[in-house]
Short mmCIF file of C-alpha atoms in Angstrom, two decimals:
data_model
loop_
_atom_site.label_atom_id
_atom_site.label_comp_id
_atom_site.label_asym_id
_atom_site.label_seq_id
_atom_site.Cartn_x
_atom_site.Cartn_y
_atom_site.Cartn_z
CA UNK H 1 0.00 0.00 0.00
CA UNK H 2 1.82 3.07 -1.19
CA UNK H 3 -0.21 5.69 1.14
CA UNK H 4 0.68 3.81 4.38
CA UNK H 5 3.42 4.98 6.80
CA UNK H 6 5.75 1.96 5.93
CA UNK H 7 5.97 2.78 2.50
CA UNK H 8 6.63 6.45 2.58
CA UNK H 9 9.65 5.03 5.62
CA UNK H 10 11.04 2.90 3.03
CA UNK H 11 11.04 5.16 -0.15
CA UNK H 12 12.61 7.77 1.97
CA UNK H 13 15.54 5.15 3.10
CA UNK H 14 16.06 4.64 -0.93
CA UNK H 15 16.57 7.84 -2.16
CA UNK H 16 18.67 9.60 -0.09
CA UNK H 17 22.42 8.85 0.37
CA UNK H 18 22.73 8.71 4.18
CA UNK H 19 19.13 8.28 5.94
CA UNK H 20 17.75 10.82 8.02
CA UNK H 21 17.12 11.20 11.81
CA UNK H 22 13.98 9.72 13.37
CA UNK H 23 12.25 9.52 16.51
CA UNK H 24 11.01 6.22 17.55
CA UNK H 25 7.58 5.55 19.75
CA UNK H 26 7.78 2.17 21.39
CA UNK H 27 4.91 1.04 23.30
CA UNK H 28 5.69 -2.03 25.85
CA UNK H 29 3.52 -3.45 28.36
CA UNK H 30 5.55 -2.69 31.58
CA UNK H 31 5.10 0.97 30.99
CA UNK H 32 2.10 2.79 29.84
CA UNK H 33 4.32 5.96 28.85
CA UNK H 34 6.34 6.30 25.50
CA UNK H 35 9.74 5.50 25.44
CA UNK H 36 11.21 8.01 22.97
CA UNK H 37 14.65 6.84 20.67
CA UNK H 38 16.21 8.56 17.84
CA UNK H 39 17.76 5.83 15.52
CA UNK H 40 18.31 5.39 11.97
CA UNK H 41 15.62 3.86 9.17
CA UNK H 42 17.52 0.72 8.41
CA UNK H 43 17.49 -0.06 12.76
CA UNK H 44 13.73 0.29 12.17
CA UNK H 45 12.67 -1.51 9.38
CA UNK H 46 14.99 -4.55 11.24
CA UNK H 47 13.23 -4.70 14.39
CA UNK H 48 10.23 -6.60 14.50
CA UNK H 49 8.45 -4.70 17.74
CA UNK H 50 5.02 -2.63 16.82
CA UNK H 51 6.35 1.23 16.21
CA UNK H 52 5.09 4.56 15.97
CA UNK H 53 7.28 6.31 13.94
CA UNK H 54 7.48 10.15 13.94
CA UNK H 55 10.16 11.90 11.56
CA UNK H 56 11.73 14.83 12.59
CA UNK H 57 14.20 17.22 11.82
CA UNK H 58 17.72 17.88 12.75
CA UNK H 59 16.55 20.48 15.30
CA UNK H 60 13.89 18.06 16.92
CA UNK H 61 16.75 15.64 17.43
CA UNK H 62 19.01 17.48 19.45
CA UNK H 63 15.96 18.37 21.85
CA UNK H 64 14.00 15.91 24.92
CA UNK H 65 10.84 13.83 23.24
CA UNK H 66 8.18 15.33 23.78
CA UNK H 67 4.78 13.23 25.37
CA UNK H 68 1.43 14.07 23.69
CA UNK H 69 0.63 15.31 26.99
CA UNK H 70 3.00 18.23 26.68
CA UNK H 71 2.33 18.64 22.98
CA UNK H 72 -1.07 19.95 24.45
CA UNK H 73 0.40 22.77 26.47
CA UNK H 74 -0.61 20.60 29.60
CA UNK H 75 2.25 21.11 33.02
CA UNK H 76 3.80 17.33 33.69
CA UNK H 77 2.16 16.13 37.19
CA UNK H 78 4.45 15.20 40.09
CA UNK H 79 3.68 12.29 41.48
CA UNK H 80 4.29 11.21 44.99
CA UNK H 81 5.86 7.27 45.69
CA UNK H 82 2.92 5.26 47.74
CA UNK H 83 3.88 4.34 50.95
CA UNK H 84 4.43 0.44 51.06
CA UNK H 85 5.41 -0.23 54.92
CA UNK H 86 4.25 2.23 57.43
CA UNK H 87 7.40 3.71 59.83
CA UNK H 88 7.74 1.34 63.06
CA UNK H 89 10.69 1.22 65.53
CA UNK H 90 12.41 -1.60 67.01
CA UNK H 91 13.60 -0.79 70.15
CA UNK H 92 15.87 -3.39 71.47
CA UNK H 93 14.36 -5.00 75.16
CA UNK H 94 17.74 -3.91 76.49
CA UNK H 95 17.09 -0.40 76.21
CA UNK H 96 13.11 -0.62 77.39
CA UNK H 97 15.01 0.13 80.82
CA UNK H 98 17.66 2.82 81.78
CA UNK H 99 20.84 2.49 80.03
CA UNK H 100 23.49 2.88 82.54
CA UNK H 101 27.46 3.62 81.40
CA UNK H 102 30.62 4.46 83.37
CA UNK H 103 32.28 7.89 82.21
CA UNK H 104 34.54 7.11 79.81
CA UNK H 105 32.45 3.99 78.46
CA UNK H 106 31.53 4.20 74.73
CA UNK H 107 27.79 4.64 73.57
CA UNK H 108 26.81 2.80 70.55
CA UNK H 109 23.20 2.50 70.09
CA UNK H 110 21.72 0.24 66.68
CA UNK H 111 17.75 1.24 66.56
CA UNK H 112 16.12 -1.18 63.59
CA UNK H 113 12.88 0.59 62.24
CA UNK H 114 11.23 -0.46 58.82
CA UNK H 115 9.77 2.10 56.66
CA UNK H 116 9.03 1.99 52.55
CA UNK H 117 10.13 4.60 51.53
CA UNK H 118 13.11 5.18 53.37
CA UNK H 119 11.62 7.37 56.63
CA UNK H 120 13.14 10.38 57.84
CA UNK H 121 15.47 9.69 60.86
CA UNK H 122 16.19 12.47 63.93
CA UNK H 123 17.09 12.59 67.50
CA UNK H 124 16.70 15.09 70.11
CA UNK H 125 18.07 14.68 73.50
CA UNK H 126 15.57 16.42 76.48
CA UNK H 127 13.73 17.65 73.71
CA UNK H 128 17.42 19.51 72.43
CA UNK H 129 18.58 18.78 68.88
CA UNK H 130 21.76 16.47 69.65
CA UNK H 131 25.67 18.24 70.29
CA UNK H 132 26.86 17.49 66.63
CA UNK H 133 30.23 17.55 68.19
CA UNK H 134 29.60 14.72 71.41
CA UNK H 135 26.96 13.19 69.72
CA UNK H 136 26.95 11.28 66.71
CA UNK H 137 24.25 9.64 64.36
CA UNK H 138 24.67 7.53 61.28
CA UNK H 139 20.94 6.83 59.83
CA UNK H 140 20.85 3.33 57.39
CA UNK H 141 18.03 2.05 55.47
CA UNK H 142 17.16 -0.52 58.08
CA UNK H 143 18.49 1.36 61.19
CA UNK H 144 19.81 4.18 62.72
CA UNK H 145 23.10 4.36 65.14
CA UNK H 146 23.89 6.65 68.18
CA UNK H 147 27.27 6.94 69.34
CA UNK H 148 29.39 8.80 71.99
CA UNK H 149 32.77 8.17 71.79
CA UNK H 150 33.85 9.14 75.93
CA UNK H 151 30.50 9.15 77.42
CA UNK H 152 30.41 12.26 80.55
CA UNK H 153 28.11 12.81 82.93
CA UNK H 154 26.46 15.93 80.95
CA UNK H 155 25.70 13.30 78.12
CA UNK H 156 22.97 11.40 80.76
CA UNK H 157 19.27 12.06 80.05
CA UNK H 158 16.44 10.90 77.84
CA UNK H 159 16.75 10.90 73.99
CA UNK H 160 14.04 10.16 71.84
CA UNK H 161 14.03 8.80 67.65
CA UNK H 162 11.62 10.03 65.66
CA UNK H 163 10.23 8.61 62.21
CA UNK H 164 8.37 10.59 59.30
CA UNK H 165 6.99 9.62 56.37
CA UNK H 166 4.62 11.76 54.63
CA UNK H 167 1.82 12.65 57.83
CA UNK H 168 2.77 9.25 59.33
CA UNK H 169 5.51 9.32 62.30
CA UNK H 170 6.64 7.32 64.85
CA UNK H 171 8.84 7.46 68.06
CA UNK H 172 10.51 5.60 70.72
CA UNK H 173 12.48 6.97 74.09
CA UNK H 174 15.74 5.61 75.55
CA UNK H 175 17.10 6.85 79.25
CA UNK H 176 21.07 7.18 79.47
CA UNK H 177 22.31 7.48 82.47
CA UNK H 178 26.17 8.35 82.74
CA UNK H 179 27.84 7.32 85.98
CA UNK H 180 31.17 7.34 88.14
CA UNK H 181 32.36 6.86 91.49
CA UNK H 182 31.09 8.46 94.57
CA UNK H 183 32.83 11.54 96.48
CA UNK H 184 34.17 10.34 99.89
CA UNK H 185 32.24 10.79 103.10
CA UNK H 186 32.73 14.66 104.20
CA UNK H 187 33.49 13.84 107.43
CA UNK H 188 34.47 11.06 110.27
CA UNK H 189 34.23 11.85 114.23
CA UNK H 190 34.99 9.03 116.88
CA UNK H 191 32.08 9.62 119.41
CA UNK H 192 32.67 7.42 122.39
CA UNK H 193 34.91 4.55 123.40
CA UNK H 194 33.52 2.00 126.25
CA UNK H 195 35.53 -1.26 126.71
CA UNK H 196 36.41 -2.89 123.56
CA UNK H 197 33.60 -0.75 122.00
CA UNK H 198 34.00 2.90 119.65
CA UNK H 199 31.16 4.34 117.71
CA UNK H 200 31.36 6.70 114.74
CA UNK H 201 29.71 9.19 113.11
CA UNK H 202 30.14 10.37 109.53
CA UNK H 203 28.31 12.97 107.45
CA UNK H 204 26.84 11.59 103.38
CA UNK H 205 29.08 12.68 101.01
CA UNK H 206 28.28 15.47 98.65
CA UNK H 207 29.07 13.36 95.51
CA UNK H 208 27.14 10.53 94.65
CA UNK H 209 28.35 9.71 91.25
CA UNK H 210 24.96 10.47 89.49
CA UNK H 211 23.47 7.73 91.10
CA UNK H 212 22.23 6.25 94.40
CA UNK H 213 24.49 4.72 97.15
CA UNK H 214 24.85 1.12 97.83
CA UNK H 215 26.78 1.83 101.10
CA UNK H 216 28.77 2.93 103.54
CA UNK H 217 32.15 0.39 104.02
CA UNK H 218 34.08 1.05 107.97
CA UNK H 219 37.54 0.06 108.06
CA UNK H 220 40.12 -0.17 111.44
CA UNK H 221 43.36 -0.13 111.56
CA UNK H 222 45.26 -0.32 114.61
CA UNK H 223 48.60 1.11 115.43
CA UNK H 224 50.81 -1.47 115.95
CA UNK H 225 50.01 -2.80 112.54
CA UNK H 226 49.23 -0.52 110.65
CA UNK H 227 47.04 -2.24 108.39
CA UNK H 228 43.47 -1.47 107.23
CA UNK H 229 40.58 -4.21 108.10
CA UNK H 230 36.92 -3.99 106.67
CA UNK H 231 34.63 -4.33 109.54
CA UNK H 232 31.25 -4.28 107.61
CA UNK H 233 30.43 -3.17 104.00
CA UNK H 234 27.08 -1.53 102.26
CA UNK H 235 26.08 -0.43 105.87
CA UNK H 236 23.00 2.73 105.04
CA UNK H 237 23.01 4.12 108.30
CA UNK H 238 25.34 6.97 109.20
CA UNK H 239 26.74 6.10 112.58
CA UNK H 240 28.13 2.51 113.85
CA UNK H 241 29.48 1.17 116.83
CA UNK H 242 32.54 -1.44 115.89
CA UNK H 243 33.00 -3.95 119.04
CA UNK H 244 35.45 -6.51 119.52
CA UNK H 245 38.71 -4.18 119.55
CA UNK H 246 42.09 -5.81 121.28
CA UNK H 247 42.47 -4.77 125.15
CA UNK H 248 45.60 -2.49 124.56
CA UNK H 249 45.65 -1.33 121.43
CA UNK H 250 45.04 2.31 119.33
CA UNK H 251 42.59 1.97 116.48
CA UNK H 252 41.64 5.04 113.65
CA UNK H 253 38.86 4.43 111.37
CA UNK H 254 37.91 5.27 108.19
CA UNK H 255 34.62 4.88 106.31
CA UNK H 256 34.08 4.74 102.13
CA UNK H 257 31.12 5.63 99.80
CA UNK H 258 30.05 2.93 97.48
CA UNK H 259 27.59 2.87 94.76
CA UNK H 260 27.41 0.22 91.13
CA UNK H 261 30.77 1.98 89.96
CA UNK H 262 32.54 1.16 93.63
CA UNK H 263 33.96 2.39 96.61
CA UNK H 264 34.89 6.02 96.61
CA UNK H 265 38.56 6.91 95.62
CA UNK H 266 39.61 8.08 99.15
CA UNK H 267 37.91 8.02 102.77
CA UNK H 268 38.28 10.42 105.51
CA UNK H 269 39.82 9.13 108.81
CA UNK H 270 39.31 9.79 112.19
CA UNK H 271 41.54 12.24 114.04
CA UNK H 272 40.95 10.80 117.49
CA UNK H 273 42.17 7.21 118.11
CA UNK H 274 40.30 4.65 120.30
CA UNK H 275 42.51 3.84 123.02
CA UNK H 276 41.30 0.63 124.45
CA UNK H 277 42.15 0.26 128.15
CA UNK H 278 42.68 -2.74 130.20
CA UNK H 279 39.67 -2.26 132.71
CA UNK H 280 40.47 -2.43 137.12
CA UNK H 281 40.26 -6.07 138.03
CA UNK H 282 39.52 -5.88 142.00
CA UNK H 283 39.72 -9.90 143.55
CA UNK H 284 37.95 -9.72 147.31
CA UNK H 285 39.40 -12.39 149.52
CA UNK H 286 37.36 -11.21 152.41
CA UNK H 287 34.66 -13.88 153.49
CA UNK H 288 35.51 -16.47 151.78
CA UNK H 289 34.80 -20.08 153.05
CA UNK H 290 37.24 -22.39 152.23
CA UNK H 291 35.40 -25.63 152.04
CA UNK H 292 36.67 -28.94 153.34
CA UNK H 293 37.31 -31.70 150.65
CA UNK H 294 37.98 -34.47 153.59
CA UNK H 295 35.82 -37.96 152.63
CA UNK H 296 35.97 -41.20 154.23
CA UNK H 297 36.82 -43.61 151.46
CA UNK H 298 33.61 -44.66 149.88
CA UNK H 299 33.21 -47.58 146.41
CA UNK H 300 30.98 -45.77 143.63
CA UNK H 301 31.30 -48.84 141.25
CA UNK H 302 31.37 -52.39 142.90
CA UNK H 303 33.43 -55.54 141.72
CA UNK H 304 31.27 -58.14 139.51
CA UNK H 305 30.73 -61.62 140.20
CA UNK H 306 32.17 -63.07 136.77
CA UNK H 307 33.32 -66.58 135.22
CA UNK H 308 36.53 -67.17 133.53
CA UNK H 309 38.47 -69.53 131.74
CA UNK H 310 41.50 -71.10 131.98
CA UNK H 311 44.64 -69.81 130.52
CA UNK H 312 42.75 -66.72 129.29
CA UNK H 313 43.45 -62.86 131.48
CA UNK H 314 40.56 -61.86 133.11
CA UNK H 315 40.27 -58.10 135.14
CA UNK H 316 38.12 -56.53 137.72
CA UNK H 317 37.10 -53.25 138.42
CA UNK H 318 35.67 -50.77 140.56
CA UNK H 319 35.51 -47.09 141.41
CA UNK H 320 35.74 -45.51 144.97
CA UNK H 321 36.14 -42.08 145.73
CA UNK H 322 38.23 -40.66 149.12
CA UNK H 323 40.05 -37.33 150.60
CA UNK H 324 42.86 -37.69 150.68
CA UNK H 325 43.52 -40.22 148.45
CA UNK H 326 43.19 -43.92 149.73
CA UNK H 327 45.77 -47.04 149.89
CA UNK H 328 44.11 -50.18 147.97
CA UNK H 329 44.69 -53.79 149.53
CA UNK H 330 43.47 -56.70 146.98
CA UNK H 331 43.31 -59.53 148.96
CA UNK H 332 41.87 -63.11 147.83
CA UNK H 333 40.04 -65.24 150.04
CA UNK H 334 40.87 -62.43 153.09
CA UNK H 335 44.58 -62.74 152.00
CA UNK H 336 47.09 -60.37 150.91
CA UNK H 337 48.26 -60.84 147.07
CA UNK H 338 50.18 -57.68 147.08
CA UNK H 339 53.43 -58.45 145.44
CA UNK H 340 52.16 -61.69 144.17
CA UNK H 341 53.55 -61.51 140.36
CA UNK H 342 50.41 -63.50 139.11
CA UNK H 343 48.39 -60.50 139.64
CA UNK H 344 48.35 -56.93 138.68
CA UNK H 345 46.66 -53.88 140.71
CA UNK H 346 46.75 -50.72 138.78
CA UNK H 347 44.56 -47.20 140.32
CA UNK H 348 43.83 -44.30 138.09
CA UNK H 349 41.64 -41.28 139.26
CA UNK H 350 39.63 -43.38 141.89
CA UNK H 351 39.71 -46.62 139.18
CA UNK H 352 40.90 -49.64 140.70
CA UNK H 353 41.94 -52.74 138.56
CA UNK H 354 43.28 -56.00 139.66
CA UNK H 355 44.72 -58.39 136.15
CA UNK H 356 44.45 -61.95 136.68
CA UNK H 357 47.18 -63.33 134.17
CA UNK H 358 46.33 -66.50 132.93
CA UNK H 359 44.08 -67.93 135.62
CA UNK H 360 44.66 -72.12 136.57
CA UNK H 361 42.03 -73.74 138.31
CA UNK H 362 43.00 -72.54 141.81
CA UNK H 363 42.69 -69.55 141.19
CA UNK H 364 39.14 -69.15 141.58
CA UNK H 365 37.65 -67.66 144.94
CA UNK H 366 36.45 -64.21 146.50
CA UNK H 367 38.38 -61.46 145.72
CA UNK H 368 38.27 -58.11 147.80
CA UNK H 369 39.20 -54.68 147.41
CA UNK H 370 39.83 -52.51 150.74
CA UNK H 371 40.74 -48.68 150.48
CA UNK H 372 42.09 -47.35 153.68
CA UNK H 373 42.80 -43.44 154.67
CA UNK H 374 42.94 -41.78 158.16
CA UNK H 375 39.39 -40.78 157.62
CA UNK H 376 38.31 -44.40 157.13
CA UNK H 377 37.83 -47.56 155.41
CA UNK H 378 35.70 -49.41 153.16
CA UNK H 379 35.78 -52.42 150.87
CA UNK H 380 33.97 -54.57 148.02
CA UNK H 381 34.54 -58.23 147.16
CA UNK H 382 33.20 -60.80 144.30
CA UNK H 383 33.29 -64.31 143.13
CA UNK H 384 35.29 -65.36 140.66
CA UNK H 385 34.92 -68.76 138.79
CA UNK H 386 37.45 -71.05 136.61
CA UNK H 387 36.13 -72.81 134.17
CA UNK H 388 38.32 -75.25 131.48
CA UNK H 389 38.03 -74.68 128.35
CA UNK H 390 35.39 -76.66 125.83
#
């Protein structure tokens, strides 16, 4: 068909030498606007895509395509991206609670948040924009970061991330709190010393590190020594009485603060020392009775009847008590076996013993113990059987 655009496109290629410039339409399905390309005829009439073909001139060429839109005299709109994930914050559970640091710790803070588009990040600090130069914040897709190189006191208080996108925002709240060691106790008095007893008095220090006190920890120290004992630690109250001190010595006392970071760097000692005298020991002789231990000799424990048997020791016993202390007799059948080597008579704290060695079958009988002093006598006797062996 020699009206239609393709054949005026390809008699045009023909005739001239070199072809000219055209702009190229392209219509896909991804994108409802017009993709605009200059190229050449012989790129078009290769490419097998549906094309709207405009020709233009060498002046249209050097110049943006132009939509039909604009070719009406209409402004281009300017459209803004839908918001795919409403702005949330993360907080960590770690950070629900106060965030305590030592001065000189580091801060580093990761907040995750989601947001589609990217939200915009800021932090405040009481309500204050953040000190660019203590203070720094790095803001990711995914996250944001707080850091503080040498945290300080000044840098404790509550800071607070905020998230915008479009009208929607969110935010979440994190309390720092920046601590150190307490200031020592302002002052230490020794009030009294009774016995082996001082109490002392001290006054709070004026320092408490930006945080509250665990404690109060008294140490001694006594003079001959020199060296420092803790007598209690983490005590609240602000007067004690320390007990137990040596008879004789010279004690000085100091008390420390104490809170999470530790005890304080120094503690104030007492100017007085406890001087712990040996108290008046007064012994009254006057009236007393001296009581009379003198006793008649008298058996608490009686000898045993008992059967032996032959060629096997056999012992007897019984307990008598006397004052002053009593002479024993063993005799056997009413006599006298003193010095008699078959027998043995051992007494031990009132205990009397008499060791039959090896008994035959004579040696059976009554035996008797008598214990004689000037206040008296008294004796105990038994039988005592020989048997032969089985």
């Amino acid at each position: 068909m020699a009206g239609t655009p393709e054949a005026r496109l390809e008699s045009r290629c023909l005739a001239p030498p070199s072809p000219p410039t055209v702009k190229i339409s392209l219509w896909s399905p991804a994108s409802r606007q017009p993709s605009m390309e200059a190229a050449t005829a012989p790129e078009v009439a290769s490419s097998g895509s549906t094309l709207k073909v405009k020709e233009t001139s060498p002046a249209d060429a050097e110049g943006p395509p132009a939509s039909p839109r604009q070719e009406a005299g209409s402004p281009i709109p300017q459209l803004l991206s839908p918001i795919e994930e409403h702005p949330k914050i993360w907080l960590p559970r770690a950070l629900r609670q106060t965030y305590i640091r030592k001065v000189g710790d580091t801060v580093n803070l990761l907040i995750p948040f989601q947001g589609k588009p990217k939200p915009q990040a800021t932090w405040t600090h009481d309500g204050c924009a953040l000190d660019a130069s203590r203070v720094s914040v790095c803001n990711g897709e995914r996250d944001s970061i707080l850091f503080i190189r040498e945290a300080q006191r000044a840098d404790s208080g509550r800071y607070q991330l905020s998230l915008r996108l479009g009208e929607l925002e969110a935010t979440a709240t994190i309390d720092i709190l920046v601590i150190e060691r307490p200031g020592p106790p302002q002052s230490i008095k020794l009030v009294d010393v009774w016995g082996s007893n001082a109490t002392l008095e001290w006054t709070p220090p004026q320092d408490t590190g930006n945080t509250a006190l665990l404690g109060y920890t008294v140490q001694k120290a006594d003079t001959k020594s020199g060296l420092w004992f803790t007598v209690l630690e983490r005590y609240h109250r602000t007067s004690f009485t320390v007990s137990n001190l040596i008879v004789g010595n010279s004690y000085a006392f100091r008390v420390f603060a104490e809170n999470q970071c530790g005890l304080s760097e120094t503690a104030p000692i007492t100017a007085d020392l406890a001087h712990i005298q040996k108290a008046a020991t007064l012994c009254k002789t006057g009236g007393f009775a001296q009581r009379d231990f003198s006793e008649a000799p008298k058996f608490t424990q009686p000898l045993a009847d008992c059967t032996t048997v032959m060629g096997y020791d056999t012992q007897l016993f019984c307990c008598v008590r006397a004052s002053p202390k009593p002479k024993i007799i063993w005799l056997k059948n009413k006599m006298d076996i003193q010095g008699n080597p078959k027998y043995r008579a051992l007494t031990h704290l009132g205990i009397c013993s008499l060791e039959i060695r090896k008994p035959g079958p004579f040696d059976g009988g009554i035996y008797t113990c008598k214990a004689v002093n000037p206040l008296g006598e008294a004796s105990v006797d038994c039988r005592v059987d020989v048997r032969a062996p089985h």
